[in-house]
CSV table of C-alpha atoms and ligand atoms in Angstrom, one decimal:
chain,number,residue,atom,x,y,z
A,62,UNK,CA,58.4,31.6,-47.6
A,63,UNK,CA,61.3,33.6,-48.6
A,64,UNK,CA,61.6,34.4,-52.3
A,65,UNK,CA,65.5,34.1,-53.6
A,66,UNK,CA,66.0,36.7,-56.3
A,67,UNK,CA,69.0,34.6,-58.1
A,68,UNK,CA,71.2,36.7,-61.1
A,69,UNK,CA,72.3,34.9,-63.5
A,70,UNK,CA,75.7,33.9,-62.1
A,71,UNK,CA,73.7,32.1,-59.2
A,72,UNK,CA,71.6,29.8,-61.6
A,73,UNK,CA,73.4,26.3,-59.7
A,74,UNK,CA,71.5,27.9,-56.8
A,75,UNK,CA,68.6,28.2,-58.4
A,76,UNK,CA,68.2,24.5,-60.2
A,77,UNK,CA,69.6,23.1,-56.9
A,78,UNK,CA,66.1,24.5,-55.4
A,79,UNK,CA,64.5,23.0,-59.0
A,80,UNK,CA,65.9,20.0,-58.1
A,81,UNK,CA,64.4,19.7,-54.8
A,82,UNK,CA,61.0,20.1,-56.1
A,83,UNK,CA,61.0,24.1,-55.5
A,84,UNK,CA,59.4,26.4,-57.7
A,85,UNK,CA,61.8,29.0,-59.2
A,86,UNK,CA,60.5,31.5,-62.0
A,87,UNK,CA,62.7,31.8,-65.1
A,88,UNK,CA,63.7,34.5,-68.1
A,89,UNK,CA,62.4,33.9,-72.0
A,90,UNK,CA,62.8,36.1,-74.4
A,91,UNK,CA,58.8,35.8,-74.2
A,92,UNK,CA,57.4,36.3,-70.7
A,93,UNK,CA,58.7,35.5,-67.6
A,94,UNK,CA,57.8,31.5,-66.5
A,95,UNK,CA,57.1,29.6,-63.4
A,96,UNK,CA,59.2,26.4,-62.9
A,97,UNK,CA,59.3,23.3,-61.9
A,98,UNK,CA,60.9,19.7,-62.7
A,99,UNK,CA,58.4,18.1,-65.0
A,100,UNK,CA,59.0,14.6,-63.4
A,101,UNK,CA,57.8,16.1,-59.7
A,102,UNK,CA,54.0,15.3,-59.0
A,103,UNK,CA,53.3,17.6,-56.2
A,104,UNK,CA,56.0,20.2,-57.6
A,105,UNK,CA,53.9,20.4,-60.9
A,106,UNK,CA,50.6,20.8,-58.9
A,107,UNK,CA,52.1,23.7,-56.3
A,108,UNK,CA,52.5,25.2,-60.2
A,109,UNK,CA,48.4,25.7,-60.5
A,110,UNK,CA,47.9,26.2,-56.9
A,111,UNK,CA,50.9,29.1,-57.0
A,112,UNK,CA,49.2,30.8,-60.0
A,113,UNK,CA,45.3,29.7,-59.5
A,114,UNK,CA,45.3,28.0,-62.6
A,115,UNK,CA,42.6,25.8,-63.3
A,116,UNK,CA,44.2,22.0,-63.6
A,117,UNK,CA,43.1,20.9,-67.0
A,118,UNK,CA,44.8,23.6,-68.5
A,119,UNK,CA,48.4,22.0,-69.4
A,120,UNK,CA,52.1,23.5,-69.5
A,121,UNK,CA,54.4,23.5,-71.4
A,122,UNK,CA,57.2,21.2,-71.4
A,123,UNK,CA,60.9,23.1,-71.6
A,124,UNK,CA,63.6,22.0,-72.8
A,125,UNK,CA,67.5,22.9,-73.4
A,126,UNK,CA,67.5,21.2,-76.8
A,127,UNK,CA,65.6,19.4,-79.4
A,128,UNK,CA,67.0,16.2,-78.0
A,129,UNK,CA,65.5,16.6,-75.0
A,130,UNK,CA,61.9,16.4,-77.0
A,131,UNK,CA,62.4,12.5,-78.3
A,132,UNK,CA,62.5,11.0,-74.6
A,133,UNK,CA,58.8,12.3,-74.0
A,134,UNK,CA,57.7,12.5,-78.1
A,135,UNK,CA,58.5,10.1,-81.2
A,136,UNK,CA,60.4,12.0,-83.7
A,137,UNK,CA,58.9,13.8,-86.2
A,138,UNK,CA,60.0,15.5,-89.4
A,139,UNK,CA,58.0,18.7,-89.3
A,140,UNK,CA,58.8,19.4,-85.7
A,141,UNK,CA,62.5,18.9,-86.5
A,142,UNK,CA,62.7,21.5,-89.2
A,143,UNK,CA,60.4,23.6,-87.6
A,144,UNK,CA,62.9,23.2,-84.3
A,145,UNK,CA,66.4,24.1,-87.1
A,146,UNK,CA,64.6,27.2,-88.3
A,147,UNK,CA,62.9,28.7,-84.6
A,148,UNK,CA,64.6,27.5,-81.7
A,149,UNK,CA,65.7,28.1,-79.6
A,150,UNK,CA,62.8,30.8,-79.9
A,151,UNK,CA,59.6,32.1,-79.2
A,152,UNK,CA,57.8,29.0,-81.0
A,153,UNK,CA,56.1,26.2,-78.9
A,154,UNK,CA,55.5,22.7,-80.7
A,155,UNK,CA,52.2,20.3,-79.8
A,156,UNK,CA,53.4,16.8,-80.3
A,157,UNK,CA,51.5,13.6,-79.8
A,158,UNK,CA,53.6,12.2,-76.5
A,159,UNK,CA,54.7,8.8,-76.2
A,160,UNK,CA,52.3,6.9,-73.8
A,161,UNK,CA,53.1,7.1,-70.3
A,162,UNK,CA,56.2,9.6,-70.7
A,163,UNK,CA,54.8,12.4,-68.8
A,164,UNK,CA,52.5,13.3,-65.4
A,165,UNK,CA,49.0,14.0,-66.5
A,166,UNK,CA,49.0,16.8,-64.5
A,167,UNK,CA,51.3,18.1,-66.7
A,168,UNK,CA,49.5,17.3,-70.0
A,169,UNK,CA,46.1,17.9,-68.5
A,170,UNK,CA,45.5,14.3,-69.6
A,171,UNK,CA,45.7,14.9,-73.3
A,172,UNK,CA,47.9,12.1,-75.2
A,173,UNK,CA,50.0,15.0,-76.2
A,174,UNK,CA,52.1,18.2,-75.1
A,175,UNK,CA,53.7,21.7,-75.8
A,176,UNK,CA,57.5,21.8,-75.9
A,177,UNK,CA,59.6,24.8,-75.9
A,178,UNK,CA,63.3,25.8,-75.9
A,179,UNK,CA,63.3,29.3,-74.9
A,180,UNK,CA,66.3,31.7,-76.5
A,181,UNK,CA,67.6,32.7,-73.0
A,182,UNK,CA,70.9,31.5,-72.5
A,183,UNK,CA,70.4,31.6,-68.8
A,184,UNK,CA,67.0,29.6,-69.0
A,185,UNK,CA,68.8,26.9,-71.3
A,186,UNK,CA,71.5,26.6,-68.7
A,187,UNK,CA,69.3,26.8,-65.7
A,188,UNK,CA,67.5,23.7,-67.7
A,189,UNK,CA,71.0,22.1,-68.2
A,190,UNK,CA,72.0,22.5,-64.6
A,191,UNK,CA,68.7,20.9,-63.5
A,192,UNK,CA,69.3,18.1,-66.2
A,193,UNK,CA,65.6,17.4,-66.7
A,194,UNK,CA,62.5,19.7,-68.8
A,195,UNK,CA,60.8,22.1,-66.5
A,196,UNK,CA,57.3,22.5,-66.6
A,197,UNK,CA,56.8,26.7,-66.9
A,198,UNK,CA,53.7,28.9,-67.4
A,199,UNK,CA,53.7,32.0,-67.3
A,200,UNK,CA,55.0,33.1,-63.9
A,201,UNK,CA,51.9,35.0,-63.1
A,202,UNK,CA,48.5,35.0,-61.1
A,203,UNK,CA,46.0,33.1,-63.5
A,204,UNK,CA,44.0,35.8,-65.1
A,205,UNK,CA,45.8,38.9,-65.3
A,206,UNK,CA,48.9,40.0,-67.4
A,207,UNK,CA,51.7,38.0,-68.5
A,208,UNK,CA,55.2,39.1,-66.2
A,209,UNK,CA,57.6,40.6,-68.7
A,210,UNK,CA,60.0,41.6,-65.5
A,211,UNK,CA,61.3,39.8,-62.3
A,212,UNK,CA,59.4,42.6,-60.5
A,213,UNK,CA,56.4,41.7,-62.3
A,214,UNK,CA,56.6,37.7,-60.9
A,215,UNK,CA,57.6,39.4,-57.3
A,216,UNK,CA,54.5,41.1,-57.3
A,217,UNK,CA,52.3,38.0,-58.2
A,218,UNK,CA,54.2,35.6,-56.1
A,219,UNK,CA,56.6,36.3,-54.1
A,220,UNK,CA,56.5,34.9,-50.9
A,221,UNK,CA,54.8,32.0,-53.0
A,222,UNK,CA,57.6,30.7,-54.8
A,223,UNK,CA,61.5,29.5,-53.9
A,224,UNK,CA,63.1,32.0,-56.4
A,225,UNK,CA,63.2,34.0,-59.0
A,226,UNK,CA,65.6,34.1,-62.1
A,227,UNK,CA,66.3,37.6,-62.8
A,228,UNK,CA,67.9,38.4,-66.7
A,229,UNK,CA,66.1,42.0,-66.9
A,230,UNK,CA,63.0,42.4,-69.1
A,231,UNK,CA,61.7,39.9,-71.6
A,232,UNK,CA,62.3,41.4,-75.3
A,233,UNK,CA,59.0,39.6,-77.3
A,234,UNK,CA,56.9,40.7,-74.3
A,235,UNK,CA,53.9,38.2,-75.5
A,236,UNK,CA,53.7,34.5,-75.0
A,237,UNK,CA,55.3,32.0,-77.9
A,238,UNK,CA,53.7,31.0,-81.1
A,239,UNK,CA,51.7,27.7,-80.0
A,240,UNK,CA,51.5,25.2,-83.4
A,241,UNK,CA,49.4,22.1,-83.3
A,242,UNK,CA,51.7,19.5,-85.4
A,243,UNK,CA,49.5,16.6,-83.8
A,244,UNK,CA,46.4,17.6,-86.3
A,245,UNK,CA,46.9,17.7,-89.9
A,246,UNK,CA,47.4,20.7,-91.2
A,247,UNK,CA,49.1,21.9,-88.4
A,248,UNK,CA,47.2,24.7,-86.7
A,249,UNK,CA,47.9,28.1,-84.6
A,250,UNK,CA,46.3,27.6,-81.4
A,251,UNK,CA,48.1,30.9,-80.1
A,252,UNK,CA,49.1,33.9,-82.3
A,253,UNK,CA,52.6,34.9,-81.5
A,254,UNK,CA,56.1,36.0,-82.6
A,255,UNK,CA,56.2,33.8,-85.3
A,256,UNK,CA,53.4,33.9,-87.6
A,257,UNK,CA,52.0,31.8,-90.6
A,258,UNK,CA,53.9,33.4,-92.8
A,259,UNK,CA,57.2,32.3,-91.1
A,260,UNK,CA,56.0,28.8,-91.1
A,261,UNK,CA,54.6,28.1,-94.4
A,262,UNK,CA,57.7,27.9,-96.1
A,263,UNK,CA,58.6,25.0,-94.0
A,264,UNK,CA,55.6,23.0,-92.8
A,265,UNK,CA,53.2,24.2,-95.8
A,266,UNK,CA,49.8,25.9,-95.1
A,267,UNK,CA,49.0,26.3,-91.5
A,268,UNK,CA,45.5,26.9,-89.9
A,269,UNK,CA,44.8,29.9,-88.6
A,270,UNK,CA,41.7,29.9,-87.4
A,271,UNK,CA,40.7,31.6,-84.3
A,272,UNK,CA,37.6,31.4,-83.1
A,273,UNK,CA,36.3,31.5,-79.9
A,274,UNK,CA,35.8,28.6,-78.0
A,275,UNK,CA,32.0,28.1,-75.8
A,276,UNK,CA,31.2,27.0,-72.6
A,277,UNK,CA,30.8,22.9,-73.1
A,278,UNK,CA,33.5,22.6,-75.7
A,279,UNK,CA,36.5,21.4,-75.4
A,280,UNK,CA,39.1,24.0,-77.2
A,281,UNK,CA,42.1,22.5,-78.8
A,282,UNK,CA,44.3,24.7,-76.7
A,283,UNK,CA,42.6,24.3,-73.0
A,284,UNK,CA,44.0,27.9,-71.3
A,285,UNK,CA,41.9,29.5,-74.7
A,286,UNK,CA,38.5,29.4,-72.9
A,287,UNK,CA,40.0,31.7,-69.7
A,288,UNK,CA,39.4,35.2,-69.1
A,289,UNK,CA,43.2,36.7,-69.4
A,290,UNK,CA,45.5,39.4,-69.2
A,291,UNK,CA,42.6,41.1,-67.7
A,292,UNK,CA,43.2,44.5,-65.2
A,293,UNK,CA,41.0,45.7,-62.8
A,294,UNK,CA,39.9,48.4,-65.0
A,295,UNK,CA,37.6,48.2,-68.1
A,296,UNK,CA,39.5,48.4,-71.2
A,297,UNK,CA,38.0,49.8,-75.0
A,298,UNK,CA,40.2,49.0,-77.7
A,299,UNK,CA,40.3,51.7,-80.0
A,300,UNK,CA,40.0,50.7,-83.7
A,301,UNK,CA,43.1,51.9,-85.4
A,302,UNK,CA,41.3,53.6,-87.9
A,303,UNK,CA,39.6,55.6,-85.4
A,304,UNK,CA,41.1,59.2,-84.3
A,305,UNK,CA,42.7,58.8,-81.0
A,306,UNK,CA,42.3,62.1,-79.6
A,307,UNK,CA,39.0,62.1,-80.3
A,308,UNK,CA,38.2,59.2,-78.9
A,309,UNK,CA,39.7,60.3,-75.6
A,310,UNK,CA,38.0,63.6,-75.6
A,311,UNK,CA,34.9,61.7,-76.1
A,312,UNK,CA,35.1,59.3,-73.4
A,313,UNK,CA,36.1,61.9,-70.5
A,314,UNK,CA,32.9,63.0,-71.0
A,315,UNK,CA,31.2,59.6,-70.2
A,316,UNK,CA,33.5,58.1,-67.9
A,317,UNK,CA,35.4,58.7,-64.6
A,318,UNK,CA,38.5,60.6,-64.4
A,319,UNK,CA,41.8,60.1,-64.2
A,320,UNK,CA,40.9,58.2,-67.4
A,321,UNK,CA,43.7,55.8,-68.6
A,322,UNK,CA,45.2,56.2,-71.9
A,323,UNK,CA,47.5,53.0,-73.5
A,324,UNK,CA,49.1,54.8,-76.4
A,325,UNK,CA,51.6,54.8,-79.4
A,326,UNK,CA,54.0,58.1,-78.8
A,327,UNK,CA,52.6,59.9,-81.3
A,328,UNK,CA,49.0,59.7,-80.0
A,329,UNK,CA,49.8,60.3,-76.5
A,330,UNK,CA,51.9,63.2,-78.0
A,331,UNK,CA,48.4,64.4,-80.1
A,332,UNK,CA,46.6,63.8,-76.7
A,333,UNK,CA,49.0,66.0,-74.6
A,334,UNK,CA,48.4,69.1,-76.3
A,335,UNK,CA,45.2,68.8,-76.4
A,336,UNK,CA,43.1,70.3,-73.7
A,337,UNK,CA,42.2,67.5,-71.6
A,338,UNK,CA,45.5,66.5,-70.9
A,339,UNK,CA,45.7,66.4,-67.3
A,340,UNK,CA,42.1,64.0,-66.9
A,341,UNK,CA,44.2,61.3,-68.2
A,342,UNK,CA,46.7,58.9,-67.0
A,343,UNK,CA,48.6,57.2,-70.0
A,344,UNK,CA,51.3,54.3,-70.5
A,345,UNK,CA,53.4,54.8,-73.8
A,346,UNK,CA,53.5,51.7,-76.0
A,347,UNK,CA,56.6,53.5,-77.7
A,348,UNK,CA,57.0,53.4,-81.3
A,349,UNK,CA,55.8,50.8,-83.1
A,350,UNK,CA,54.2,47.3,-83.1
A,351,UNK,CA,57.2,45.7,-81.5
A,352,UNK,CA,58.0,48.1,-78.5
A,353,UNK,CA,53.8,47.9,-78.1
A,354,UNK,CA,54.3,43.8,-78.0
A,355,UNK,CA,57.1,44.3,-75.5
A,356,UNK,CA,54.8,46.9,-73.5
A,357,UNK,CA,51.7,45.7,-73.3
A,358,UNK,CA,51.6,43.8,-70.3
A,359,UNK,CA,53.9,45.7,-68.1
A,360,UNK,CA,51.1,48.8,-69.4
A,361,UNK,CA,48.2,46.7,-68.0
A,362,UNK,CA,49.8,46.5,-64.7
A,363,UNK,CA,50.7,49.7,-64.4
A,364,UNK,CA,47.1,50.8,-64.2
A,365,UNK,CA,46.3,48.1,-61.7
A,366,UNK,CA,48.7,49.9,-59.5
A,367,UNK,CA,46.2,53.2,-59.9
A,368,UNK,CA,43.2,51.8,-59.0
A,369,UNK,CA,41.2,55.0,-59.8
A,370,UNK,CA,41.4,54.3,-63.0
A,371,UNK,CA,38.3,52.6,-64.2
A,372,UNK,CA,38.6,52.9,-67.7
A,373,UNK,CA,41.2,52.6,-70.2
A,374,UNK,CA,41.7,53.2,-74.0
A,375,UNK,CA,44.1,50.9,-75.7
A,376,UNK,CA,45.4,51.4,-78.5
A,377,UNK,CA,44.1,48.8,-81.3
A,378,UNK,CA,47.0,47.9,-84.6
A,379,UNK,CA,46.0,46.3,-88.0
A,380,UNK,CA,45.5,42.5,-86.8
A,381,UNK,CA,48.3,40.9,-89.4
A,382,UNK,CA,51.4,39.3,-88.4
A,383,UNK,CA,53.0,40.5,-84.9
A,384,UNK,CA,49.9,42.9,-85.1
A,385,UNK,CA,47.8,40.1,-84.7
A,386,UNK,CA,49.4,38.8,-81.5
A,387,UNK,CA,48.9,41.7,-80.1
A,388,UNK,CA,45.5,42.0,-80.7
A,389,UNK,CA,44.5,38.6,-79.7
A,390,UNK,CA,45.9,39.5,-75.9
A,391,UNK,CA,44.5,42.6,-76.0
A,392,UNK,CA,41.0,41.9,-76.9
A,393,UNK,CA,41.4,39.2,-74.1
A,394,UNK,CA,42.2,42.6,-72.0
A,395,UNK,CA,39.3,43.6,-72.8
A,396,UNK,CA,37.0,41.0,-72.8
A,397,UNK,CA,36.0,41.5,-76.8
A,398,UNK,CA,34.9,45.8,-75.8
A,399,UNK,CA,35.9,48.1,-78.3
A,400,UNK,CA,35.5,51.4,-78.3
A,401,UNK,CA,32.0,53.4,-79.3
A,402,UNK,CA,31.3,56.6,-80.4
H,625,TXA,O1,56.0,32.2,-74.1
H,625,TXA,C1,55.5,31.2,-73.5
H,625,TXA,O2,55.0,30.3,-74.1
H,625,TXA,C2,55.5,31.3,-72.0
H,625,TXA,C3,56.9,31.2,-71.5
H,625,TXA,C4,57.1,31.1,-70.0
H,625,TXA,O3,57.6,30.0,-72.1
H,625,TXA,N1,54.7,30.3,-71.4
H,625,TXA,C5,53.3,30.3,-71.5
H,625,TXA,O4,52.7,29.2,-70.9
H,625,TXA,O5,52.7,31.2,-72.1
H,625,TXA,P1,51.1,29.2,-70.6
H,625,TXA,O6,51.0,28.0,-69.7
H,625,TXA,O7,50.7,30.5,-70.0
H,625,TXA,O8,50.5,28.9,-72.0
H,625,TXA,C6,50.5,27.7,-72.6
H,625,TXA,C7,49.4,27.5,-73.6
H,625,TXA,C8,48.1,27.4,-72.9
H,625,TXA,O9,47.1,28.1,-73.7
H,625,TXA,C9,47.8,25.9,-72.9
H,625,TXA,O10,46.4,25.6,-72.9
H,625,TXA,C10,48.4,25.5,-74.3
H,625,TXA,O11,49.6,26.3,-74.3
H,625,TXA,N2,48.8,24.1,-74.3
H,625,TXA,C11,49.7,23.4,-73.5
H,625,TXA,N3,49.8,22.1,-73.8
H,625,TXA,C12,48.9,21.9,-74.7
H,625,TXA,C13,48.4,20.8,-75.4
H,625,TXA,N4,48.9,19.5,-75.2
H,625,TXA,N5,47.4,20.9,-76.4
H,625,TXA,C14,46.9,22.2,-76.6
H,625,TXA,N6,47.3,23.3,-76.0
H,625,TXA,C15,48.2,23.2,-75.1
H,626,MG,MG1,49.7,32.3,-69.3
């Protein structure tokens, strides 16, 4: 099939095809999403088979408003200031639904679900225009890295999917916040853009345990206990603490060359006049913990695309607050490895 790469002038076109039961990817401020009507059976199970996601691992429900929420979920007072302070944002809320009120194949049979209202003024009227939640993931092949461009959901699955959405790069550049309000307290299943800190003020303490979830247990969030975000390459997260450059020199003595370098400036600036310079391949995460958020992915990609690379170092941050976000998908990335002397 022909994948429609829709501006956002064309987004009638693009929840006419929604409405027919297509699938058409969609902008967040996040990562890029893959769509569907939430009320369409075999719509919502060409989701899974587009991205090769196992099926009891549920989406998230989107919506255009908080209003939208109460036909699928009983009103609730902590969601509803949790909804005035965040949305529309990179926050996802887990409500108990109302029986009945959604496909299991969207919940993944769970008595509740994760809604969203994304801050992407073309998403919110792509939702409008369609007049009913879509059902999104993230618009890429299950396993590897989030898209964070329409190029990035092209590559995954075009010729897959109906369309594509196209509002330029996503800003976040990691998944929403996911908080549990269906357990009390209210837990962080998924470390994000918002952090505890944000939330205690309005919802009180919050649970942030993360801990990893084994083989024959059920995790509280199901897509937890899947490899992710994972390139072809071996990554070794290098403890912040730890001197870059001497890391790297290490490593190209142990490893295979080109070797891949993911890299604040001023590292990859350390590295470059140092004397190995040209064994390496590196990605900049730019500046600081929010352009290495936004880059992230997009960097993981890129060394897919150099499949001589079979090792890369990534930089590691201090895990609080965004930092922690970061780290959680990276170390995902990496499958736990860190870097050893
Ligand atoms: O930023 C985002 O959240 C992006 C954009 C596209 O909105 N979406 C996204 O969706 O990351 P996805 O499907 O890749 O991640 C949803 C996460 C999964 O870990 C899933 O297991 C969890 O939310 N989840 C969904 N419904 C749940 C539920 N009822 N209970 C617990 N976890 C749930
Ligand atoms: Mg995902």
């Amino acid at each position: 099939m022909e994948t429609k790469i829709f501006k956002p002038q064309e987004i009638s076109q693009a929840a006419a095809l929604l409405r027919q039961g297509e699938l058409v990817s969609f902008p967040t401020e996040t990562v890029y999403g893959l769509g569907a009507v939430v009320n369409n059976e075999a719509s919502v199970k060409a989701v899974y088979q587009a991205k090769g996601r196992p099926s009891d691992n549920p989406l998230i429900v989107h919506v255009d408003s908080p209003d939208m929420v109460w036909h699928y979920a009983a009103k609730n007072a902590d969601a509803l200031a949790l909804m005035k302070a965040f949305w529309p944002g990179p926050l996802t809320i887990i409500l108990p639904i109302l029986p009945g009120s959604l496909l299991p194949c969207v919940t993944g049979g769970l008595q509740t679900a994760a809604f969203r209202m994304p801050n992407s003024p073309a998403t919110l009227a792509l939702i409008r225009e369609t007049g009913i939640p879509i059902v999104g993931p993230s618009a890429n092949t299950s396993g590897k890295p989030s898209p964070t461009t329409a190029q990035h959901v092209y590559h995954d699955l075009g010729g897959k999917i109906a369309g594509i959405l196209d509002d330029g790069p996503t800003k976040v550049g990691l998944e929403s916040t996911v908080i549990d309000l269906s357990v009390k307290p209210a837990a962080i299943l998924r470390p994000g853009y918002i952090n505890a800190d944000d939330l205690a003020p309005i919802i009180g303490a919050v649970e942030t345990e993360q801990h990893h979830v084994k083989a024959n247990e059920v995790p509280k969030a199901p897509g937890m206990k899947y490899k992710h975000y994972a390139p072809s390459a071996q990554v070794l997260i290098v403890r912040q603490q730890q001197d870059f450059t001497a890391a790297v020199q290490n490593e190209l003595t142990k490893a295979d060359r080109p070797l891949g370098v993911l890299a604040f400036d001023q590292q990859l600036a350390q590295l470059n006049s140092s004397a190995n310079s040209h064994q390496i391949l590196t990605y900049s995460l730019g500046e600081n913990i929010t352009t290495a958020a936004q880059d992230l992915f997009a960097g993981l990609r890129f060394f897919d695309d150099h499949p001589q690379v079979k090792v890369i170092l990534a930089a590691g941050v201090t895990e609080e607050k965004l930092g922690l976000a970061y780290m959680n998908r990276l170390r995902k990335a990496a499958g736990g490895q860190f870097y050893q002397k």
